[in-house]
Short mmCIF file of C-alpha atoms and ligand atoms in Angstrom, two decimals:
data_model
loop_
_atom_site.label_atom_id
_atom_site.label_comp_id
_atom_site.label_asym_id
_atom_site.label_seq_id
_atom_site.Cartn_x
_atom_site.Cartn_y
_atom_site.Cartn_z
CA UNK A 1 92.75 149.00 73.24
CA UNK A 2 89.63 148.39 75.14
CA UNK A 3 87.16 151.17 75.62
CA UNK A 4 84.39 151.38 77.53
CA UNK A 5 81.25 153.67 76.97
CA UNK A 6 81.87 155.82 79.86
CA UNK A 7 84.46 155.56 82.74
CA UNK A 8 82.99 157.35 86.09
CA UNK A 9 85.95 155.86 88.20
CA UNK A 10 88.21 158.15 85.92
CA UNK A 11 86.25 160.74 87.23
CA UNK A 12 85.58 159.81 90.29
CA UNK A 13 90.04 159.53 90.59
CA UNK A 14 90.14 163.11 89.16
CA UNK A 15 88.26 164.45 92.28
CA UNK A 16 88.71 162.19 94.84
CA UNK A 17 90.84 164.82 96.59
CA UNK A 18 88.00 166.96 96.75
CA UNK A 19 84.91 164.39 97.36
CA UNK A 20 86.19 162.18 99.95
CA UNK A 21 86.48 164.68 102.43
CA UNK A 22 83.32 166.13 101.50
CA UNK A 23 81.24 163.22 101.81
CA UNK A 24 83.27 162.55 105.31
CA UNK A 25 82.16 165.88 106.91
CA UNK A 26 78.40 164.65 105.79
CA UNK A 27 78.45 161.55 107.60
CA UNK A 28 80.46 163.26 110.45
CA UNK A 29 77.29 165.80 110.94
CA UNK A 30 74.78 163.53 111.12
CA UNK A 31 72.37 165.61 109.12
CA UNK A 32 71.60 163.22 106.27
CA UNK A 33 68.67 164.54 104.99
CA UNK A 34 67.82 167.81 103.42
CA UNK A 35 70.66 169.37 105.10
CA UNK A 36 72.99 172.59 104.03
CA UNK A 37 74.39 170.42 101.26
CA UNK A 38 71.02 170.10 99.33
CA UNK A 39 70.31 173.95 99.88
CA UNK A 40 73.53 174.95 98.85
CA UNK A 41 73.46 172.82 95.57
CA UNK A 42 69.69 174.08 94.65
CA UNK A 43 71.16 177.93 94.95
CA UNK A 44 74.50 177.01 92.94
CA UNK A 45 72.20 175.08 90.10
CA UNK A 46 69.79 177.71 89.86
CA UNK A 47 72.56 179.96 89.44
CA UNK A 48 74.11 178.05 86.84
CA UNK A 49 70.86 177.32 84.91
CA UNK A 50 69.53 180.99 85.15
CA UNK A 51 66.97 180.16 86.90
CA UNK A 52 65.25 181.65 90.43
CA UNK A 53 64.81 178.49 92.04
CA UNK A 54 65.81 174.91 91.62
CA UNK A 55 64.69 172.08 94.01
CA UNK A 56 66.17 168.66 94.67
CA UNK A 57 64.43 165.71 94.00
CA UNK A 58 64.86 161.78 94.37
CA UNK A 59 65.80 161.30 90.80
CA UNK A 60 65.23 162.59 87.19
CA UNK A 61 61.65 160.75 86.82
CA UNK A 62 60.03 161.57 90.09
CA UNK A 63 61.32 165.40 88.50
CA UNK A 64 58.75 164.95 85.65
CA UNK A 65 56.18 163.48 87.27
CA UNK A 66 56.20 166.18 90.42
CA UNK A 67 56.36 169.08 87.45
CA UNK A 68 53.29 167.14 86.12
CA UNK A 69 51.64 166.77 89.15
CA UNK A 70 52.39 170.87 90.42
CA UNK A 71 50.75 172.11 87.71
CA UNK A 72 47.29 170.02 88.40
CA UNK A 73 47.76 167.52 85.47
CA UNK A 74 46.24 164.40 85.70
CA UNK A 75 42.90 162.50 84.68
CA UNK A 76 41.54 163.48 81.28
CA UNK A 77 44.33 165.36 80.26
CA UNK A 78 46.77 165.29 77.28
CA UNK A 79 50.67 166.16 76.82
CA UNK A 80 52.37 166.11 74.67
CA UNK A 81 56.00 164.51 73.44
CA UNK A 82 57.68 162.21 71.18
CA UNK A 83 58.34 159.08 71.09
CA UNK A 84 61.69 159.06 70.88
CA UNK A 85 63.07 159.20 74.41
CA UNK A 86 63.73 157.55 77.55
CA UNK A 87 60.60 155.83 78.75
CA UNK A 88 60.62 157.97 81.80
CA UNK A 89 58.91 161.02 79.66
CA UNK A 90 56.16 159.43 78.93
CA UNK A 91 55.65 157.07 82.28
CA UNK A 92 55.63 160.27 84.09
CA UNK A 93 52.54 162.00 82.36
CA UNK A 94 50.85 158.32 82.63
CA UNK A 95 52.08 158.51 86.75
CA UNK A 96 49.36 160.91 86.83
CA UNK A 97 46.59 159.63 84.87
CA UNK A 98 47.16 161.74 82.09
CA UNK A 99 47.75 160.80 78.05
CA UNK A 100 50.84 161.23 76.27
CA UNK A 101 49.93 162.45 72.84
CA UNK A 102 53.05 161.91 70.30
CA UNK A 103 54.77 163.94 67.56
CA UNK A 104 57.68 162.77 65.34
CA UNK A 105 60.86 164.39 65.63
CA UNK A 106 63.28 166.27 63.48
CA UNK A 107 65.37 163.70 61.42
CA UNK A 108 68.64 165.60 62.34
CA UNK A 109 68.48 166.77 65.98
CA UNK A 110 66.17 164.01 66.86
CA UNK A 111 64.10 166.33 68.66
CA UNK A 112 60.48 166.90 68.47
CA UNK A 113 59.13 168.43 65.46
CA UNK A 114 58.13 171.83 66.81
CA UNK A 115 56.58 172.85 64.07
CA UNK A 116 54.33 170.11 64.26
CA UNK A 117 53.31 170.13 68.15
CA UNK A 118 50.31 172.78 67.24
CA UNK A 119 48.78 169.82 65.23
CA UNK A 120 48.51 167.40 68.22
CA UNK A 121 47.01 169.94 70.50
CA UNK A 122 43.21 169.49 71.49
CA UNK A 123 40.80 171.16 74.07
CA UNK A 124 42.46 168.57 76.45
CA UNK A 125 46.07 169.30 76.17
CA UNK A 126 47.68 171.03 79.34
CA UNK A 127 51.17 170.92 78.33
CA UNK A 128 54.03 169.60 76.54
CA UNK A 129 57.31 168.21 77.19
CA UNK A 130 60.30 168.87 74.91
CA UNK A 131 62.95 166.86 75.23
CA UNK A 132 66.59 168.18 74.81
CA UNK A 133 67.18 164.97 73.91
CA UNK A 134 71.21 163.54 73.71
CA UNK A 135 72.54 167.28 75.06
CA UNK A 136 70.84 169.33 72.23
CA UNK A 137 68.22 171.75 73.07
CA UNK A 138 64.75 171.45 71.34
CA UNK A 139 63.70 174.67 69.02
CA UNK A 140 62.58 176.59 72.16
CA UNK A 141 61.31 179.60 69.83
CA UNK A 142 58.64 177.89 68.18
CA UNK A 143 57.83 175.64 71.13
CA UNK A 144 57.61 178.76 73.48
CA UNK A 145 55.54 180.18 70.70
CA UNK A 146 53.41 177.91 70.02
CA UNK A 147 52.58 176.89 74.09
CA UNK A 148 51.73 180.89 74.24
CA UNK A 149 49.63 180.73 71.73
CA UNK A 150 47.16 177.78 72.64
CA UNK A 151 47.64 178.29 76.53
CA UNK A 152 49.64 175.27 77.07
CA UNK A 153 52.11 174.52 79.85
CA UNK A 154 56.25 173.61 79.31
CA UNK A 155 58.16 171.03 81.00
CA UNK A 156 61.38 170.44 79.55
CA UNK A 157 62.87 167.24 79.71
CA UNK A 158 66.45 168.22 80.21
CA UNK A 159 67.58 165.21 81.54
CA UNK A 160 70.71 164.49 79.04
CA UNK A 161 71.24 168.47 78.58
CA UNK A 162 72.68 170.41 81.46
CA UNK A 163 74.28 173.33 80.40
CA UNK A 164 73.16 172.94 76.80
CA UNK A 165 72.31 176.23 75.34
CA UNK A 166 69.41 177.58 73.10
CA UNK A 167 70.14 181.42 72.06
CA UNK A 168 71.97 183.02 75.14
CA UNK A 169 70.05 180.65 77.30
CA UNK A 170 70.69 177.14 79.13
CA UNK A 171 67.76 174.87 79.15
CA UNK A 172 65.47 174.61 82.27
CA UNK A 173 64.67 177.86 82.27
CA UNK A 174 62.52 178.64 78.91
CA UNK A 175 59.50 176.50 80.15
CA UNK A 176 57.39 176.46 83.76
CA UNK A 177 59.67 173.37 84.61
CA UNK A 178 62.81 172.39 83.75
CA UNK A 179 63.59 168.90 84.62
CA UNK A 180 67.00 167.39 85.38
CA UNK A 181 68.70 163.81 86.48
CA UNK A 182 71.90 163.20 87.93
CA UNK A 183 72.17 159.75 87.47
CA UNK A 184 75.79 158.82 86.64
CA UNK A 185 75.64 158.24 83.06
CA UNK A 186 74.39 161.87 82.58
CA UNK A 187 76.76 164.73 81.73
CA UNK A 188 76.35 165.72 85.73
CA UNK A 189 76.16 162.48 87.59
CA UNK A 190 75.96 161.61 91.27
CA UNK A 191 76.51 157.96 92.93
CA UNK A 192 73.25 156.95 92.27
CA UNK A 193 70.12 158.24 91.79
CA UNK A 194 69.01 161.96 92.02
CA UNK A 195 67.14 164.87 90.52
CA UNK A 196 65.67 168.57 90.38
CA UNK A 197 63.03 170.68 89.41
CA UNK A 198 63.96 174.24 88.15
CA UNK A 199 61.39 177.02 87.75
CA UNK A 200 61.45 180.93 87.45
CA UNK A 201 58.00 180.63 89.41
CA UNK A 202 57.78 180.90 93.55
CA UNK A 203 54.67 179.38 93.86
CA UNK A 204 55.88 176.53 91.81
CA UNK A 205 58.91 175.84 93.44
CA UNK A 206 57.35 176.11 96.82
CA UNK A 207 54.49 173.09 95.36
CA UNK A 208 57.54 170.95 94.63
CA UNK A 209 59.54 171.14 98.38
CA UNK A 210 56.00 170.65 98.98
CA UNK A 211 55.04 167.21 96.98
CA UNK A 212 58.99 166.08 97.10
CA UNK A 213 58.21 165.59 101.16
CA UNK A 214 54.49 164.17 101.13
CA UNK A 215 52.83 167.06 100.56
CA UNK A 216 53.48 168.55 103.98
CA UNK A 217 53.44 172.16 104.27
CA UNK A 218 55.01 172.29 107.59
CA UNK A 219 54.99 170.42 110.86
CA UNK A 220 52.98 167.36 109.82
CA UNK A 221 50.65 169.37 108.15
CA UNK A 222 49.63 168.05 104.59
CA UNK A 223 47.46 169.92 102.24
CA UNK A 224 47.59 166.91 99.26
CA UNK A 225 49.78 163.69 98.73
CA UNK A 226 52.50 163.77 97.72
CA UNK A 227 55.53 161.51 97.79
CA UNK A 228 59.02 160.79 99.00
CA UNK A 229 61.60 161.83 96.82
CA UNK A 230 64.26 163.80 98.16
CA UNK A 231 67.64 164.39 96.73
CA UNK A 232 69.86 163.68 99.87
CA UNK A 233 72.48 165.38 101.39
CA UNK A 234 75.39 163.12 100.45
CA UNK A 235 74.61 163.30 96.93
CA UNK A 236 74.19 166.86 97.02
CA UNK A 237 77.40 167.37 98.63
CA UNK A 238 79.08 165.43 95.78
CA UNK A 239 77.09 167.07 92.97
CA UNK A 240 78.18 170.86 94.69
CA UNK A 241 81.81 170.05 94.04
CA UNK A 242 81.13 168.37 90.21
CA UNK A 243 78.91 171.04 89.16
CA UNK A 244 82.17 173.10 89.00
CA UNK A 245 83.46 170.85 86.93
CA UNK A 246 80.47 170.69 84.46
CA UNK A 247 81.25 173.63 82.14
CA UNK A 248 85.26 171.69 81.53
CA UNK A 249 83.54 168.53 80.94
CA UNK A 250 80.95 169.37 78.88
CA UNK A 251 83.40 171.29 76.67
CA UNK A 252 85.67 167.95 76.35
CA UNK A 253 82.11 166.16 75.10
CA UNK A 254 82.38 168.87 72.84
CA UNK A 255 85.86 168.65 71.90
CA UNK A 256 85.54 164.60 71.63
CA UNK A 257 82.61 164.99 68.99
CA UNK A 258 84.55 167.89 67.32
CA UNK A 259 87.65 164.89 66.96
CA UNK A 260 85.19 162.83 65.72
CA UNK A 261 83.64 165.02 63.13
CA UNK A 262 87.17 165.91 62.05
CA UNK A 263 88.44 162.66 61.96
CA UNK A 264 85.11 160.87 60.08
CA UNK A 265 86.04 163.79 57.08
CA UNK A 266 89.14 163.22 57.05
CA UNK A 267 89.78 159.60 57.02
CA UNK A 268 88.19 159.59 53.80
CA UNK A 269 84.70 159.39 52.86
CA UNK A 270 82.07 158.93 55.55
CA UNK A 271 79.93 156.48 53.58
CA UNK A 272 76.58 156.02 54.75
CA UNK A 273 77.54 157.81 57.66
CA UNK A 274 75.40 160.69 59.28
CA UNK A 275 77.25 162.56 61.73
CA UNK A 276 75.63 164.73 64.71
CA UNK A 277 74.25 167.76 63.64
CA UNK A 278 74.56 170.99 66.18
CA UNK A 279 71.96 173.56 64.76
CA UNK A 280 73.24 177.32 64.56
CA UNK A 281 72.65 179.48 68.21
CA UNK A 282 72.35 176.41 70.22
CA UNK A 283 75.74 174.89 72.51
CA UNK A 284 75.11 170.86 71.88
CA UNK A 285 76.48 169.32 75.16
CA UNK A 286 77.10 165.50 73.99
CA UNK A 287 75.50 163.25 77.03
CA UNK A 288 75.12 161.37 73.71
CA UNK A 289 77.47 161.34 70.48
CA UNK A 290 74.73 159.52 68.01
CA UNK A 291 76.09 158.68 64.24
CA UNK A 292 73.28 156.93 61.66
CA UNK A 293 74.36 154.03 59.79
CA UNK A 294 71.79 151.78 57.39
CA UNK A 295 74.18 148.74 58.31
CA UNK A 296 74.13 149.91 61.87
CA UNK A 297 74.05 146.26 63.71
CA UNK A 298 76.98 145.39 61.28
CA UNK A 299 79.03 148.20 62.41
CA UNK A 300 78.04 147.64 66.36
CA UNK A 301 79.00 143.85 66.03
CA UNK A 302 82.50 144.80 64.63
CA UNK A 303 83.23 147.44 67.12
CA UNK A 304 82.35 145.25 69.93
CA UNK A 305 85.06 142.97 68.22
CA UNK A 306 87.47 145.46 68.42
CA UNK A 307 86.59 145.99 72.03
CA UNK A 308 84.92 149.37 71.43
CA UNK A 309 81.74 149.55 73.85
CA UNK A 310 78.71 151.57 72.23
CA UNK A 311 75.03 151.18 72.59
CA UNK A 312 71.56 151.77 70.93
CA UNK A 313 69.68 155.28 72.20
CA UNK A 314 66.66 153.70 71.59
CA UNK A 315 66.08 150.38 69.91
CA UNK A 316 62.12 150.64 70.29
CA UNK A 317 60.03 154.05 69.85
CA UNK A 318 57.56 154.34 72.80
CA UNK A 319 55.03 154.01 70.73
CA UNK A 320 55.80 150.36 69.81
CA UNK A 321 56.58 149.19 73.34
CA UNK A 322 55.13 146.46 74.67
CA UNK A 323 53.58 148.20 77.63
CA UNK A 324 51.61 150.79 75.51
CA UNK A 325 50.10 148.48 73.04
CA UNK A 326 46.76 148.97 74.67
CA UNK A 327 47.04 153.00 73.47
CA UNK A 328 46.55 152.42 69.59
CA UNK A 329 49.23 153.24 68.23
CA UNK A 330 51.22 151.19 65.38
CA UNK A 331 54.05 151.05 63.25
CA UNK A 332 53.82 153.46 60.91
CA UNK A 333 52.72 156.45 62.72
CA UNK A 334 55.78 158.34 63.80
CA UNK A 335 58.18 157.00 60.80
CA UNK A 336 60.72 159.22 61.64
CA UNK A 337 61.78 157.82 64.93
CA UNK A 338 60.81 154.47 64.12
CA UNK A 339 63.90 155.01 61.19
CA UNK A 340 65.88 156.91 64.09
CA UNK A 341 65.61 153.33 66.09
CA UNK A 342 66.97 151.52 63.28
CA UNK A 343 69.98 153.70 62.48
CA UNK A 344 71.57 155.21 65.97
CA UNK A 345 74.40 154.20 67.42
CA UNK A 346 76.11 155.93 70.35
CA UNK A 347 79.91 156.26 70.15
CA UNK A 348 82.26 157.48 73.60
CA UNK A 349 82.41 160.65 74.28
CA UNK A 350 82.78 160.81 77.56
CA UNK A 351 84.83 164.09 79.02
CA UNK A 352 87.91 161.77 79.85
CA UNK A 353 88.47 159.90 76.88
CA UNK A 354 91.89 160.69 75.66
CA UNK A 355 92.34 161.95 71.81
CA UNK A 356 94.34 158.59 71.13
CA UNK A 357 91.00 156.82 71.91
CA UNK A 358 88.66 158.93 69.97
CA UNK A 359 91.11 158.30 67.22
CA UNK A 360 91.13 154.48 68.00
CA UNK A 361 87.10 154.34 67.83
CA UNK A 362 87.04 156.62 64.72
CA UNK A 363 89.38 154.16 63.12
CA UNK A 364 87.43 151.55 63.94
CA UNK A 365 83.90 152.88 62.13
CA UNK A 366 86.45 154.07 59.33
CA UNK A 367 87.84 150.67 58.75
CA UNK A 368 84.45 149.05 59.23
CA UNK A 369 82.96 151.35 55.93
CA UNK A 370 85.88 150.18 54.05
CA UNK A 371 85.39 146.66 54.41
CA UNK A 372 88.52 146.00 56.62
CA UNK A 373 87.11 144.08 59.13
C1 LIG B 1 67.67 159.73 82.34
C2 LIG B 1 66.44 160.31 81.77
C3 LIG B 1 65.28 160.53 82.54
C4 LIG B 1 65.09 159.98 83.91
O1 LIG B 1 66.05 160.22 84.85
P1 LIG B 1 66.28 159.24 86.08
O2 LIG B 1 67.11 160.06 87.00
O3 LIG B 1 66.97 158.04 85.57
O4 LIG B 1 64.95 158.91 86.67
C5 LIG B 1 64.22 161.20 81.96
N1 LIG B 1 64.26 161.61 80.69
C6 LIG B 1 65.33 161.39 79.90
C7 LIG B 1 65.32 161.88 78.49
C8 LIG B 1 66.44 160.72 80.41
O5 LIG B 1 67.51 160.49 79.61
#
């Protein structure tokens, strides 16, 4: 049995009823470019986020750096994250000319230590960016807390966690930015590239629609540079009819990881194995289903034997990438992630895996542990 990592044309034959007309009556009205479409899906998203407003953007980077860039970040100033994420975090706050400041993460949510953000902050930080990283939010308590307390902003990276929940909340709305990507590997996914900006703040929704269209306030009128990044109205027209979808699929990620869990117990002992770890009050949403092996390149290799695609969320910790060796940083000084690197490995999970398959990976790692490979 061969199975991939994700399968989007599964999807994509689930709704094709439903999205090939709607992408026909886009290119049959000629209005290609934030159109009804795009205003429609910001209203629906902020509805489904809690949020007031929600703005469409190019993609889930240009997202971070406008929320950056609204809030008058740039030259001189710190933020702070971890370095345990997409590169896109951090390349956003350095977009603008400002520092990213690091703190390790939690060993079993692989989100940033909150407790240990207050440390890092300085009489240059202007905000920081939790990342709700794999479909898991970030402890939004103490984060929120602590930002309150030393006058810091919030933008939260909620690129892999739509619909994840913290408390009776989803994410993008705890923080003065809540940033989102729809590229097609995440748990909403367009055909291609796109993004948003959420916010409970008018003013700062109305600064991104201004900076997403080059700063123009109107008419050719343009109070500061800004850039072109525009969700468009094809994309939004397929992302109104998934987003519908997004609370079924997202509970299927939910259901696959449960099968997993299950399964990993039950097949006997899990051996070196760490599973996924959902911490109480908060709805994990799966983008990512991450086990921790020490013999984790052992266990990839005989997987990929076996025709079982997986792959490494993230082999290198920002702070030991090759483009940032210029900022000081070494190995040694988040330890935590740097282990996290070593030991990840992403299994399927995707919403349309059948239970046979989850059975036929689980299997697989089971087999692997036992030495029957
Ligand atoms: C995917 C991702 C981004 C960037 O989104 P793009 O739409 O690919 O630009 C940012 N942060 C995290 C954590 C991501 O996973």
């Amino acid at each position: 049995m061969r199975i991939p990592l994700l399968d989007l044309v599964r999807q994509y034959r689930q709704l094709q009823g439903e999205i090939d007309p709607a992408m026909k009556a886009v290119l049959e009205k000629g209005a290609y470019i934030l159109g009804e479409n795009v205003a429609k899906f910001e209203e629906e998203a902020a509805a489904y986020c809690g949020t007031k407003y929600a703005v469409g953007v190019a993609n889930g980077t240009d997202a971070l750096e406008l929320a950056i860039k609204a809030l008058g970040i740039g030259s001189g100033d710190e933020v702070i994250t971890t370095p345990f994420t997409f590169i896109a975090t951090t390349e956003a706050i350095c977009l603008n000319g400002a520092k990213p400041v690091l703190v390790d993460i939690e060993p079993d949510t692989f989100n940033i230590d909150a407790a240990s953000i207050e440390k890092a902050v300085t009489s240059r930080t202007k905000a920081v960016i939790p990342v709700h990283l794999f479909g898991q939010a970030c402890d939004m308590d103490t984060v929120m807390s602590v930002a309150k307390k030393r006058g810091i902003r919030v933008i939260e990276d909620c690129a892999q966690a739509i619909g994840a929940g913290f408390k009776s909340k989803r994410v993008g709305g705890f923080g003065d930015f809540g940033c989102f990507s729809f590229f097609p590997s995440k748990n909403l996914g367009c055909f291609g590239d796109g993004g948003m900006v959420t916010t409970n703040d008018k003013t700062l929704a109305g600064k991104i629609k201004m900076l997403r269209a080059h700063g123009q306030a109107g008419g050719y009128r343009h109070e500061t540079e800004g850039r072109n990044s525009r969700l468009d109205e094809i994309q939004a027209a397929v992302l109104r009819i998934k987003l519908r979808h997004l609370d079924g699929w997202n509970n299927s990620r939910r259901k696959n990881a449960g099968s997993y869990n299950r399964l990993f117990e039950e097949m006997g002992k899990k051996g070196g194995l760490s599973l996924p770890v959902e911490k109480s009050g908060r709805k994990h949403v799966y983008n990512i289903y991450n086990i921790r092996s020490g013999g984790r390149d052992k266990l990839r290799e005989s997987l990929t034997a076996k025709d079982i695609a997986t792959a490494v969320y993230y082999p290198i910790p920002l702070h030991l990438q090759p483009v940032y060796s210029g900022l000081g940083w070494k190995k040694g000084d988040f330890p935590v992630s740097e282990k996290a690197c070593e030991e990840v490995l992403a299994l399927p999970v995707f919403p349309e895996m059948e239970e046979e398959e989850v059975r036929f990976v689980s299997r697989g790692v089971i087999d692997f542990l036992e030495g029957k490979h």
